[in-house]
Coordinates of C-alpha atoms in Angstrom, one line a residue:
M1 CA 15.7 2.3 -14.9
T2 CA 17.0 5.2 -16.9
A3 CA 14.4 7.6 -18.1
R4 CA 13.9 7.6 -21.8
P5 CA 13.4 10.8 -23.9
A6 CA 9.7 11.3 -24.5
A7 CA 7.9 12.9 -27.5
G8 CA 8.2 16.7 -27.2
G9 CA 11.6 16.6 -25.6
G10 CA 13.0 16.8 -22.1
T11 CA 13.1 14.2 -19.4
G12 CA 13.5 16.4 -16.4
A13 CA 10.7 16.9 -13.8
R14 CA 9.8 20.4 -15.1
A15 CA 9.6 19.2 -18.7
V16 CA 7.5 16.2 -17.8
A17 CA 5.2 18.2 -15.6
S18 CA 4.6 20.7 -18.4
R19 CA 4.1 18.1 -21.0
L20 CA 1.6 16.0 -19.0
T21 CA -0.4 18.9 -17.5
G22 CA -0.4 21.2 -20.5
R23 CA 0.9 24.1 -18.4
R24 CA 4.2 25.9 -18.2
A25 CA 6.4 24.9 -15.3
R26 CA 7.6 27.9 -13.3
A27 CA 9.8 26.3 -10.6
E28 CA 11.0 23.0 -9.3
R29 CA 11.9 21.7 -5.8
P30 CA 13.7 18.3 -5.7
L31 CA 12.6 16.1 -2.8
S32 CA 14.8 13.2 -3.6
G33 CA 16.6 11.7 -6.5
A34 CA 13.3 10.3 -7.9
L35 CA 10.7 12.8 -6.5
G36 CA 10.2 16.5 -6.8
E37 CA 7.6 19.3 -6.7
V38 CA 6.9 21.5 -9.6
V39 CA 5.0 24.8 -9.5
L40 CA 2.9 25.4 -12.6
D41 CA 2.0 28.7 -14.1
D42 CA -1.5 28.7 -12.6
G43 CA 0.0 28.5 -9.1
S44 CA -0.8 24.8 -8.5
V45 CA 1.8 22.4 -7.4
V46 CA 2.3 18.9 -8.7
V47 CA 4.5 16.0 -7.5
V48 CA 6.6 14.4 -10.2
K49 CA 7.8 10.9 -9.5
R50 CA 10.2 8.8 -11.6
A51 CA 10.1 5.0 -11.1
D52 CA 13.2 2.9 -11.4
T53 CA 11.2 -0.3 -12.2
P54 CA 9.4 -0.9 -15.4
G55 CA 5.6 -0.8 -15.0
A56 CA 5.7 0.8 -11.5
A57 CA 4.3 4.1 -12.7
R58 CA 1.5 2.4 -14.5
A59 CA 0.7 0.3 -11.5
E60 CA 0.6 3.3 -9.2
A61 CA -1.5 5.4 -11.5
A62 CA -4.0 2.6 -11.9
G63 CA -4.2 2.1 -8.2
L64 CA -4.7 5.7 -7.4
R65 CA -7.5 5.9 -10.0
W66 CA -9.1 2.7 -8.6
L67 CA -9.1 4.1 -5.1
A68 CA -10.3 7.6 -6.2
A69 CA -13.2 6.0 -8.2
T70 CA -14.9 5.0 -4.9
G71 CA -15.3 8.6 -3.6
T72 CA -14.3 7.5 -0.2
V73 CA -10.7 8.0 0.9
R74 CA -8.9 11.0 -0.5
V75 CA -6.1 10.4 -3.0
P76 CA -4.1 12.9 -5.1
A77 CA -5.4 13.2 -8.6
V78 CA -3.3 11.6 -11.4
R79 CA -2.4 14.4 -13.8
G80 CA -0.6 12.2 -16.2
R81 CA 1.8 9.2 -16.8
E82 CA 4.5 8.7 -19.3
G83 CA 6.9 5.8 -19.3
P84 CA 8.6 5.8 -15.8
W85 CA 7.1 9.2 -14.9
L86 CA 4.0 9.9 -12.9
V87 CA 2.5 13.4 -12.1
T88 CA 0.0 13.9 -9.4
D89 CA -1.5 16.8 -7.4
R90 CA 0.4 17.7 -4.2
V91 CA -1.3 17.1 -0.9
P92 CA -1.1 20.3 1.3
S93 CA 0.5 19.4 4.6
G94 CA -1.1 19.5 7.9
R95 CA -1.4 17.6 11.2
A96 CA -3.5 14.7 12.3
S97 CA -6.2 15.1 14.9
A98 CA -8.4 12.6 16.7
E99 CA -11.4 13.8 14.7
A100 CA -9.6 13.5 11.4
A101 CA -8.4 10.0 12.4
T102 CA -11.9 8.9 13.2
R103 CA -13.1 10.2 9.8
F104 CA -10.2 8.4 8.1
G105 CA -11.3 5.1 9.8
R106 CA -14.8 5.6 8.4
D107 CA -13.6 6.4 5.0
L108 CA -11.2 3.4 4.9
A109 CA -14.1 1.1 5.9
A110 CA -16.1 2.6 3.0
L111 CA -13.2 2.0 0.6
H112 CA -12.9 -1.6 1.6
A113 CA -16.6 -2.1 1.2
C114 CA -16.4 -1.1 -2.5
G115 CA -14.8 -4.5 -3.0
A116 CA -12.8 -6.2 -5.8
P117 CA -13.6 -8.9 -8.4
A118 CA -11.3 -11.4 -6.6
F119 CA -8.5 -11.7 -4.1
G120 CA -5.4 -10.5 -6.0
A121 CA -7.4 -8.7 -8.6
P122 CA -5.4 -5.7 -10.0
P123 CA -7.0 -2.3 -10.6
P124 CA -8.5 -1.8 -14.1
D125 CA -5.6 -1.0 -16.5
G126 CA -3.1 -2.1 -13.7
P127 CA -0.5 -4.8 -14.5
E128 CA -0.5 -8.3 -13.1
D129 CA 3.1 -7.8 -12.2
A130 CA 3.0 -4.8 -9.9
F131 CA 5.1 -3.6 -7.0
I132 CA 5.0 -3.0 -3.3
G133 CA 7.7 -0.4 -2.7
S134 CA 10.5 -1.7 -4.9
A135 CA 9.6 -5.3 -4.4
P136 CA 7.6 -7.2 -7.1
L137 CA 4.0 -7.9 -6.3
R138 CA 2.0 -10.4 -8.5
N139 CA -1.7 -9.8 -8.7
V140 CA -3.0 -13.2 -9.5
P141 CA -6.8 -13.6 -8.8
G142 CA -8.1 -16.2 -6.5
D143 CA -11.4 -17.1 -4.8
D144 CA -10.1 -18.5 -1.5
W145 CA -8.3 -16.0 0.7
P146 CA -6.2 -18.5 2.9
S147 CA -4.8 -20.4 -0.1
W148 CA -4.3 -17.2 -2.2
Y149 CA -2.6 -15.4 0.7
A150 CA -0.2 -18.3 1.3
E151 CA 0.6 -18.8 -2.4
H152 CA 0.9 -15.2 -3.6
R153 CA 1.7 -13.1 -0.6
V154 CA 3.6 -15.1 2.0
L155 CA 5.5 -17.9 0.3
P156 CA 7.1 -15.9 -2.6
Y157 CA 8.8 -13.5 -0.2
L158 CA 9.7 -16.3 2.2
R159 CA 11.5 -18.2 -0.6
R160 CA 13.4 -15.1 -1.7
A161 CA 14.4 -14.3 1.8
V162 CA 15.7 -17.9 2.2
D163 CA 17.5 -17.7 -1.1
D164 CA 19.1 -14.4 0.0
G165 CA 20.2 -15.9 3.3
T166 CA 18.0 -13.4 5.2
V167 CA 15.8 -16.3 6.6
R168 CA 17.6 -19.5 7.5
H169 CA 16.3 -22.8 6.1
A170 CA 15.4 -24.1 9.5
E171 CA 13.4 -21.0 10.4
A172 CA 11.3 -21.1 7.2
A173 CA 9.4 -24.1 8.6
T174 CA 7.7 -21.8 11.1
V175 CA 6.2 -19.6 8.3
E176 CA 5.4 -22.7 6.3
R177 CA 3.4 -24.0 9.3
V178 CA 1.4 -20.8 9.3
C179 CA 0.6 -21.3 5.6
A180 CA -0.5 -24.9 6.2
R181 CA -2.8 -23.8 9.0
L182 CA -4.2 -20.7 7.3
P183 CA -7.7 -22.1 6.8
G184 CA -8.1 -22.4 10.5
L185 CA -6.3 -19.2 11.4
A186 CA -8.0 -16.9 8.9
G187 CA -11.2 -16.3 10.8
P188 CA -14.6 -16.1 9.1
A189 CA -14.6 -15.9 5.3
E190 CA -15.0 -12.4 3.9
P191 CA -15.5 -11.1 0.4
P192 CA -12.5 -9.4 -1.4
A193 CA -12.0 -5.8 -0.2
R194 CA -10.5 -3.0 -2.2
L195 CA -7.2 -2.5 -0.5
H196 CA -4.6 0.3 -0.6
G197 CA -2.2 -2.6 -0.2
D198 CA 0.8 -0.7 1.3
L199 CA -0.9 1.1 4.1
W200 CA 1.9 2.1 6.4
N201 CA 2.0 5.4 8.2
G202 CA 4.3 7.0 5.6
N203 CA 1.6 6.6 2.9
V204 CA -1.0 8.4 5.0
L205 CA -0.8 12.2 4.7
W206 CA -2.8 14.7 6.7
D207 CA -3.8 18.0 5.1
A208 CA -4.4 21.4 6.5
D209 CA -8.2 20.8 6.7
G210 CA -7.8 17.7 8.8
H211 CA -8.3 15.1 6.1
A212 CA -6.3 11.9 5.5
W213 CA -4.9 11.3 2.0
L214 CA -3.4 8.0 0.8
I215 CA -0.4 7.9 -1.6
D216 CA 1.8 5.2 -3.1
P217 CA -0.7 2.4 -3.2
A218 CA -0.1 -1.3 -4.1
A219 CA -3.8 -1.6 -4.7
H220 CA -5.4 -5.0 -5.2
G221 CA -8.3 -7.1 -4.0
G222 CA -7.5 -8.6 -0.5
H223 CA -8.6 -9.1 3.0
R224 CA -9.5 -5.8 4.8
E225 CA -7.7 -6.9 7.9
T226 CA -4.4 -6.8 6.0
D227 CA -4.7 -3.0 5.4
L228 CA -5.5 -2.5 9.1
A229 CA -2.7 -4.7 10.3
M230 CA -0.1 -2.9 8.2
L231 CA -1.4 0.5 9.5
Q232 CA -0.6 -0.9 13.0
L233 CA 2.8 -2.2 12.0
F234 CA 4.7 1.1 12.0
G235 CA 2.3 3.2 14.0
C236 CA -0.2 5.8 13.0
P237 CA -1.3 9.1 14.7
H238 CA -4.4 8.5 16.7
L239 CA -4.5 4.9 15.7
E240 CA -7.2 3.9 18.2
H241 CA -9.4 6.6 16.8
V242 CA -8.8 5.3 13.2
L243 CA -9.8 1.8 14.4
D244 CA -12.8 3.1 16.3
G245 CA -14.1 5.0 13.3
Y246 CA -13.5 1.9 11.1
R247 CA -15.4 -0.5 13.4
R248 CA -18.3 1.9 13.8
E249 CA -18.7 1.9 10.0
A250 CA -17.9 -1.8 9.5
P251 CA -17.6 -4.0 12.5
L252 CA -14.7 -6.5 12.4
A253 CA -15.1 -10.2 13.0
D254 CA -14.4 -11.6 16.4
G255 CA -10.7 -12.3 17.0
W256 CA -9.4 -9.7 14.6
R257 CA -6.8 -8.4 17.1
D258 CA -5.4 -11.9 17.4
R259 CA -5.1 -12.1 13.6
V260 CA -3.0 -8.9 13.3
P261 CA 0.3 -10.9 13.3
L262 CA -1.0 -13.2 10.6
H263 CA -1.7 -10.2 8.3
Q264 CA 1.5 -8.5 9.2
L265 CA 3.5 -11.5 8.1
F266 CA 3.3 -10.5 4.5
P267 CA 4.6 -6.9 4.8
L268 CA 7.3 -8.0 7.2
L269 CA 8.6 -10.6 4.8
V270 CA 8.6 -7.9 2.0
H271 CA 10.6 -5.7 4.3
A272 CA 13.0 -8.7 5.1
V273 CA 13.6 -9.0 1.4
L274 CA 14.2 -5.3 0.9
F275 CA 15.9 -4.4 4.1
G276 CA 17.4 -7.5 5.7
R277 CA 17.6 -9.6 8.8
G278 CA 16.0 -7.3 11.4
Y279 CA 12.7 -7.6 9.6
A280 CA 13.2 -11.3 9.1
E281 CA 13.3 -11.7 12.9
Q282 CA 10.1 -9.7 13.2
A283 CA 8.4 -11.8 10.5
L284 CA 9.4 -15.0 12.4
A285 CA 8.0 -13.5 15.6
A286 CA 4.7 -12.7 13.8
A287 CA 4.6 -16.2 12.5
R288 CA 5.0 -17.7 16.0
A289 CA 2.3 -15.3 17.3
A290 CA -0.1 -16.3 14.6
L291 CA 0.4 -19.9 15.4
A292 CA -0.1 -19.2 19.1
G293 CA -3.2 -17.2 18.5

């Protein structure tokens, strides 16, 4: 999506940062075509992000604010939003430690415990049609997690992957069997948790003081094991310490490790839609593991 001129002139990162923060921009460092850092006249540094998809900046800003409102996990403050632009504080970079990972696990458990009105509930002021990465993500509320997960998280991406030829028609039956058996595979019923929603390692930043910060949420109400399963999908520094801290704060239901492939099925299908056949094969392996578990 092409950025549109905004009131006050200027559509570059420096102009947007100045307009949305009310401070003069002194310098800019591009990080990618859609992301940059801007130094303001008070010495603070903000991140300026330009979304290519309508509504993505609104969804991300609403998600960050919804997570921040809990006072649990750390998220960068939203400094302003305008059309496709989003300005947030920068997270000072550091390294993960076992102690920080344990603290992050406890904070994540506290975040989930803050809850949501329903499975699929969007953040306040967040759009129903949101995004996970660049893929569409519909936040349609539901009361029953197994049926909601099948209808609004697994099957939409399976259908698109089949339509794109990434998943073969004959292979789709394996995922459809998982959906049909979800009531028996899902484990004990749990209330909706407040999820980050796209909790892979790249969206967890570690600051110089040893704290974890979460960025780029696809926030919604969901099952807490989904966030944990995605955190395990692509690895995370000191992962066992994260999980240990989490379980000390909020024990997980028996069999949660066996359900990891079930919860990874959704993000793997999203990745299959976005990135192709390799992830489709991983999604099919996760479906088979879920059925075997």
